[in-house]
Structures are given as C-alpha cells and as structure tokens.
PDB file of C-alpha atoms in Angstrom:
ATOM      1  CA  UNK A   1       0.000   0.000   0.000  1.00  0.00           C
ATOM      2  CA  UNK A   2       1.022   3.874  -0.512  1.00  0.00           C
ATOM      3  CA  UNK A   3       1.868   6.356   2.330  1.00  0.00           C
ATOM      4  CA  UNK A   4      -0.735   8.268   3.184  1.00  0.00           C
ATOM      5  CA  UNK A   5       1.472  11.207   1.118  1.00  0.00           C
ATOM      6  CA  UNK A   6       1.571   9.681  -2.107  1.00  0.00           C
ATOM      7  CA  UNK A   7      -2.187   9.846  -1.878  1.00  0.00           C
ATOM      8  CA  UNK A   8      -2.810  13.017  -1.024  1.00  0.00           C
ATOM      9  CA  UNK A   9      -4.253  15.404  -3.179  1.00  0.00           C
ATOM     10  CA  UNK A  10      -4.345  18.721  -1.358  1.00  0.00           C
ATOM     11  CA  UNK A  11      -1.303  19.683   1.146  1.00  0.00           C
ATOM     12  CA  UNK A  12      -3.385  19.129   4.475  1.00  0.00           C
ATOM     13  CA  UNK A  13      -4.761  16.124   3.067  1.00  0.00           C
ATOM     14  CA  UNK A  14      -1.729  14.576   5.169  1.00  0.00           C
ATOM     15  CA  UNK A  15      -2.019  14.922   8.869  1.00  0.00           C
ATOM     16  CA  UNK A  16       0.344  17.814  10.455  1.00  0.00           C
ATOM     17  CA  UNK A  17       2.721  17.115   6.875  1.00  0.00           C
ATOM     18  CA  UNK A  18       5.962  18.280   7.275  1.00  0.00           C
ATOM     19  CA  UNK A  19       5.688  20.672   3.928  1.00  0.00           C
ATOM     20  CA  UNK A  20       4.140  23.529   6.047  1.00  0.00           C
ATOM     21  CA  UNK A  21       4.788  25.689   3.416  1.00  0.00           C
ATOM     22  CA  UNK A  22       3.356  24.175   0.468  1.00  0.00           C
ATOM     23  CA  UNK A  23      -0.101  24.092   2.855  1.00  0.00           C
ATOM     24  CA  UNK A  24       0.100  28.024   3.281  1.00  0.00           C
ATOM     25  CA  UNK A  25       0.150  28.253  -0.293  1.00  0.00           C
ATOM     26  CA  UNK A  26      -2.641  25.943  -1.271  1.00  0.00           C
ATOM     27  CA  UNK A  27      -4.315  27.296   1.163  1.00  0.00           C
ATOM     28  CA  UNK A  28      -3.484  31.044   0.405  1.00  0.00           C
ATOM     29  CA  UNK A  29      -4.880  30.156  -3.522  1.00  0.00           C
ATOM     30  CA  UNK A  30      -8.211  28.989  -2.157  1.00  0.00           C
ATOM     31  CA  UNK A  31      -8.271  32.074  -0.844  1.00  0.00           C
ATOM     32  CA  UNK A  32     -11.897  32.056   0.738  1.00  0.00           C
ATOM     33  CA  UNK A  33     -12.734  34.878  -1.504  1.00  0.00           C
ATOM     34  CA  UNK A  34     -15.912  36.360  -0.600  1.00  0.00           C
ATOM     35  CA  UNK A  35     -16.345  34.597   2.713  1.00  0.00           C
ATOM     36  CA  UNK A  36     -15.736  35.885   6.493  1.00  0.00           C
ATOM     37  CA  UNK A  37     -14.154  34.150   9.447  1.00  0.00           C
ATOM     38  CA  UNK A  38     -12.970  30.808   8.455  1.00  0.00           C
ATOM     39  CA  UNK A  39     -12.741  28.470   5.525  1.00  0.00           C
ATOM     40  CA  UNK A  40     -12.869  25.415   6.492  1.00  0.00           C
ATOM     41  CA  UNK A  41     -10.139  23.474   3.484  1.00  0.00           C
ATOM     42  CA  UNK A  42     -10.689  19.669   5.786  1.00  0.00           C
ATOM     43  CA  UNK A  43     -13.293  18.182   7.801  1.00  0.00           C
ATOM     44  CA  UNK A  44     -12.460  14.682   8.318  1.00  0.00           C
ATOM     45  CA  UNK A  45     -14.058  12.711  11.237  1.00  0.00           C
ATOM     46  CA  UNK A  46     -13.730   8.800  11.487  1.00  0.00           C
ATOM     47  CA  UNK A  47     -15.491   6.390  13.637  1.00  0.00           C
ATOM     48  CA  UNK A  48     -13.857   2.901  14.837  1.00  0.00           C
ATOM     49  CA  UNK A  49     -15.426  -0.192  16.485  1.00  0.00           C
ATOM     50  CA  UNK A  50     -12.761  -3.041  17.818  1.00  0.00           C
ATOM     51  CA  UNK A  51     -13.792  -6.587  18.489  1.00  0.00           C
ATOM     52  CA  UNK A  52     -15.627  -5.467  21.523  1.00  0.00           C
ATOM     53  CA  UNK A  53     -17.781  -3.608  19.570  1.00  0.00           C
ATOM     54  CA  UNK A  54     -16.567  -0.258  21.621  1.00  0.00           C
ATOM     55  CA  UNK A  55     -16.317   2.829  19.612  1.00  0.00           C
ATOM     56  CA  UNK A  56     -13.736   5.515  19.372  1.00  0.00           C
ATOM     57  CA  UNK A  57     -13.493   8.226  17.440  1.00  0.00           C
ATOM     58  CA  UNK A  58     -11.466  10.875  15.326  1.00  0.00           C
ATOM     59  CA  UNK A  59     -12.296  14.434  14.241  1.00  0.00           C
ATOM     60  CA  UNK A  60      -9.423  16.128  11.752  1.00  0.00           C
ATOM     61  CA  UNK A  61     -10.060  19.880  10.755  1.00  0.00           C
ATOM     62  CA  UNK A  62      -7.926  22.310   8.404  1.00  0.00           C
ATOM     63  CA  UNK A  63      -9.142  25.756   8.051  1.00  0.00           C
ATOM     64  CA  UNK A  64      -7.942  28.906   6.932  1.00  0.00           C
ATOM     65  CA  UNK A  65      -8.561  32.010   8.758  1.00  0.00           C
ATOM     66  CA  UNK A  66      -9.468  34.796   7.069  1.00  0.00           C
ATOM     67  CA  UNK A  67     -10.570  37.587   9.718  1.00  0.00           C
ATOM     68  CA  UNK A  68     -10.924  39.058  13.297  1.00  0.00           C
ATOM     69  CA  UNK A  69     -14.109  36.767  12.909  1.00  0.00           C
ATOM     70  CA  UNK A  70     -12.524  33.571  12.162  1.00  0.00           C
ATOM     71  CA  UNK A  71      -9.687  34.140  14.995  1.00  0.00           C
ATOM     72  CA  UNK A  72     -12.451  34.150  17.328  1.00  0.00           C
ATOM     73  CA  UNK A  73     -14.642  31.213  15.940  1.00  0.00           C
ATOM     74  CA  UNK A  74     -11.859  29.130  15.380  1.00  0.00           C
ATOM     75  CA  UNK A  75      -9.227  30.496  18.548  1.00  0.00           C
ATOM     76  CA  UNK A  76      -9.579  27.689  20.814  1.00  0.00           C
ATOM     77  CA  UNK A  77     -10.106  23.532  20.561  1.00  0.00           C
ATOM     78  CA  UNK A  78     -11.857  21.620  22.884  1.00  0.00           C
ATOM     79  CA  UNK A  79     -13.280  17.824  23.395  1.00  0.00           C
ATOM     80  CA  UNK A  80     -15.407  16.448  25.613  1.00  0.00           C
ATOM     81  CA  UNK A  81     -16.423  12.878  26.997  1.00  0.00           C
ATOM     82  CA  UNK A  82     -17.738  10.868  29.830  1.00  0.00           C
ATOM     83  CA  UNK A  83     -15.444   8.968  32.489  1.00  0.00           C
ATOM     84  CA  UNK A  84     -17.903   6.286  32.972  1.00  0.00           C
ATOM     85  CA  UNK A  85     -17.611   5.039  29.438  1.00  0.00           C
ATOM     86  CA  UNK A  86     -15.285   6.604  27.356  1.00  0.00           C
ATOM     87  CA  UNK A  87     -11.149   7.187  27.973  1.00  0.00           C
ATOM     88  CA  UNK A  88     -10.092  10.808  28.139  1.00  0.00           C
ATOM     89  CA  UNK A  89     -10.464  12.580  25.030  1.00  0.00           C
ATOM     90  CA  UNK A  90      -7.116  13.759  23.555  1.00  0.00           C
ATOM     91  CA  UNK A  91      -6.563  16.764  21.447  1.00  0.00           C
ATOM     92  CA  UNK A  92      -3.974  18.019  18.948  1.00  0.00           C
ATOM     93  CA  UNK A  93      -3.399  21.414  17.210  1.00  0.00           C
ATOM     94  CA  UNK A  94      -0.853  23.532  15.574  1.00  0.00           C
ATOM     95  CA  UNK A  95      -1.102  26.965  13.796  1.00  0.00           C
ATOM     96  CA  UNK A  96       1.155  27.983  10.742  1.00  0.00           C
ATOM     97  CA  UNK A  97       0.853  31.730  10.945  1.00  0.00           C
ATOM     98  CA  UNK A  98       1.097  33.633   7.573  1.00  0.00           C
ATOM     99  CA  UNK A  99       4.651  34.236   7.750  1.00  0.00           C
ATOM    100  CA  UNK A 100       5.211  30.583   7.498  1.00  0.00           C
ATOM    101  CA  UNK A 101       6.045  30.078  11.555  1.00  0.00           C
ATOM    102  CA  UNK A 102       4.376  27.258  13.347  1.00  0.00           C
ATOM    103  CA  UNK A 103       2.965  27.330  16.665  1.00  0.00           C
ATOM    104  CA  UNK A 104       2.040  24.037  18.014  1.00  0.00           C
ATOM    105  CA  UNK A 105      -0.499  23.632  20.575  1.00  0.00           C
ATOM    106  CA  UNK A 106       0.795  23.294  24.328  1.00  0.00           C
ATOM    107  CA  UNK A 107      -1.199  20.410  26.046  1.00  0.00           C
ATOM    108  CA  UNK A 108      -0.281  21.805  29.507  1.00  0.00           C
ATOM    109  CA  UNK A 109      -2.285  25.088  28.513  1.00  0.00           C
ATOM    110  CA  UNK A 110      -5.537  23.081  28.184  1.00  0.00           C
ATOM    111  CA  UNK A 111      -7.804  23.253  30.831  1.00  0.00           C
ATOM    112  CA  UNK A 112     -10.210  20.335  32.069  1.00  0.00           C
ATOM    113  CA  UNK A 113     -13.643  20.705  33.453  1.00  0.00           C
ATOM    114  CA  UNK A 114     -16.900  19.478  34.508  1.00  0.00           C
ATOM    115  CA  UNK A 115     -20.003  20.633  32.405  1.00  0.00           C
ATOM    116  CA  UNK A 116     -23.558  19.183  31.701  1.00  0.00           C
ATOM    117  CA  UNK A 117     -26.056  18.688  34.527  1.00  0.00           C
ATOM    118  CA  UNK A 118     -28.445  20.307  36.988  1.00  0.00           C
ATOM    119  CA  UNK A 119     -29.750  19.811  40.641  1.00  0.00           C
ATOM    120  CA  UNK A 120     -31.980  16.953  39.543  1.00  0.00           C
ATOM    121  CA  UNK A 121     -29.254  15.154  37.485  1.00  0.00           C
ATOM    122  CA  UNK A 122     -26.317  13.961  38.227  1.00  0.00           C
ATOM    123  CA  UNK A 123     -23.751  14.153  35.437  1.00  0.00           C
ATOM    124  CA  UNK A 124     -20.153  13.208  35.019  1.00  0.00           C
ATOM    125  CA  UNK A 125     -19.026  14.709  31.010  1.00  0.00           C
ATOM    126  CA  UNK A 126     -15.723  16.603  31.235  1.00  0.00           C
ATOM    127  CA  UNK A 127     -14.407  19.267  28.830  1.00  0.00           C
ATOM    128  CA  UNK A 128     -10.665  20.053  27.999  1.00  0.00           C
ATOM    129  CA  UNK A 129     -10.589  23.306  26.159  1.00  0.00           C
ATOM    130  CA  UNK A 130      -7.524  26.018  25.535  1.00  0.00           C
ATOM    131  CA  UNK A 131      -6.976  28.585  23.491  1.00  0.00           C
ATOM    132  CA  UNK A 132      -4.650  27.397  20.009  1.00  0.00           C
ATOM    133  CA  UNK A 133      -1.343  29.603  19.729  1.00  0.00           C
ATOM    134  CA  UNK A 134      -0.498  32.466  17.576  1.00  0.00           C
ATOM    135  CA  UNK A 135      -3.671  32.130  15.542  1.00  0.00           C
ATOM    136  CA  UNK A 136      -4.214  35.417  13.444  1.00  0.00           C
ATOM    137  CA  UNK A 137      -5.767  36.352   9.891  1.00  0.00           C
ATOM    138  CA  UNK A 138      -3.968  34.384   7.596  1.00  0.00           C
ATOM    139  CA  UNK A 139      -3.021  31.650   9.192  1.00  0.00           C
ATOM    140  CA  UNK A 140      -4.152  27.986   8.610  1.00  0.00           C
ATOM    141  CA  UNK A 141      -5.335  25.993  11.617  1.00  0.00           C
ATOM    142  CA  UNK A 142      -5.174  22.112  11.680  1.00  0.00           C
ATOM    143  CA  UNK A 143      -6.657  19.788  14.826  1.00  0.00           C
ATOM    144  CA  UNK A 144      -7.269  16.632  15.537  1.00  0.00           C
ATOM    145  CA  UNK A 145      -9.443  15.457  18.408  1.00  0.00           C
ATOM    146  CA  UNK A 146      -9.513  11.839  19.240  1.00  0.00           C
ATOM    147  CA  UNK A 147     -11.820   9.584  21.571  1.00  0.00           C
ATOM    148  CA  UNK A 148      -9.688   6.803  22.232  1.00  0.00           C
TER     149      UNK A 148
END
C-alpha cells in the first residue's frame, strides 16, 4: 500500500505534513474569496469499532482564517467525553501563521472541566478546552481530536 502522502491530493490532506509551506500556499490560492471568518479546506471525522464492539473516534479539521471573525470562531479547541464510558479525550493542534512560523499547541495550557447537569441530574461529562497559539488572519489551523 502507498503512504498516506503519495495519496494526497491537497497539502493538508496529510495529517500535520511536514511541507508547512506548500499548505500556506494551497491554502493562500483557495483564498476564501468572498467569505468571512474561516474556511474550512478539511473536515475529516472517522469512527472505529474493535472486536468489543466499543467505539472511538477521530475528528481532523484544516481551516484557513481569514478575519478578526474567524480568529475568534476558530481560537480555541476543545473535546469532551464521559469517564464512565469513554477514555479521556485527547486533542492536537498547531497553527502555521502567515509568515510561514508554526505554533504548536501546548497540552499543559488546556484546561479540564466538569459541564452538563443540573440539581436533579447527576452528570459526570468533562471538557478540555484552551486557546490554540499564535492564531491570526492568515493563518491555517489544523486539529485533531480523538476519543480513544
């Protein structure tokens, strides 16, 4: 079988390639003309069931941000589960800036929390959430978010 690169078709088809500059470009001749905030260039989500018929899952997103507006929609990554029957979620991120620089997301800036529930419901679903690094107009922002 092929590496996943000799298959590719687009740049970011390739998760977090090495060729950071050639996925600028491709992204910089999409261009998003027209559009505000984001552009979203990948949306890739995968769902896996093992012999034990237990599911885990994978969520891949390249976008290119084109605005104040898409800094703020797409500024910070987060993934959320539940202890009782699913492992911790884990989360992955990096941000080429337009000047070609990567930023790479810092796991020990992500912060974990409790959210769901009320007084008459007890409810155990956790959050981790941070903001991604460096992300400005221009810039192309690739995650990955997996339920393992």
């Amino acid at each position: 079988s092929l590496p996943p690169a000799a298959l590719a078709a687009e740049p970011w088809d390739v998760p977090f390639a090495d060729d950071t500059d050639a996925i600028l470009a491709a992204a910089k001749a999409i261009g998003g003309q027209g559009r505000a905030g984001g552009f979203p260039l990948l949306v890739e989500s995968a769902f896996f069931v093992d012999e034990d018929r237990l599911v885990s899952s994978s969520t891949r997103v390249s976008s290119l941000i084109l605005d104040r507006e898409g800094v703020r929609e797409f500024g910070s990554i987060g993934a959320s589960w539940a202890p009782w029957y699913q492992n911790e979620a884990h989360v992955q991120a990096r941000v080429i800036k337009s000047d070609g620089s990567v930023s790479e997301l810092d796991p020990t800036t992500l912060m974990q929390r409790r959210i769901g529930g009320d007084v008459d419901m007890y409810w155990d679903r956790q959050m981790l959430e941070g903001p991604l690094p460096g992300i400005e107009a221009g810039s192309v922002v690739e995650t990955l978010v997996t339920d393992p």
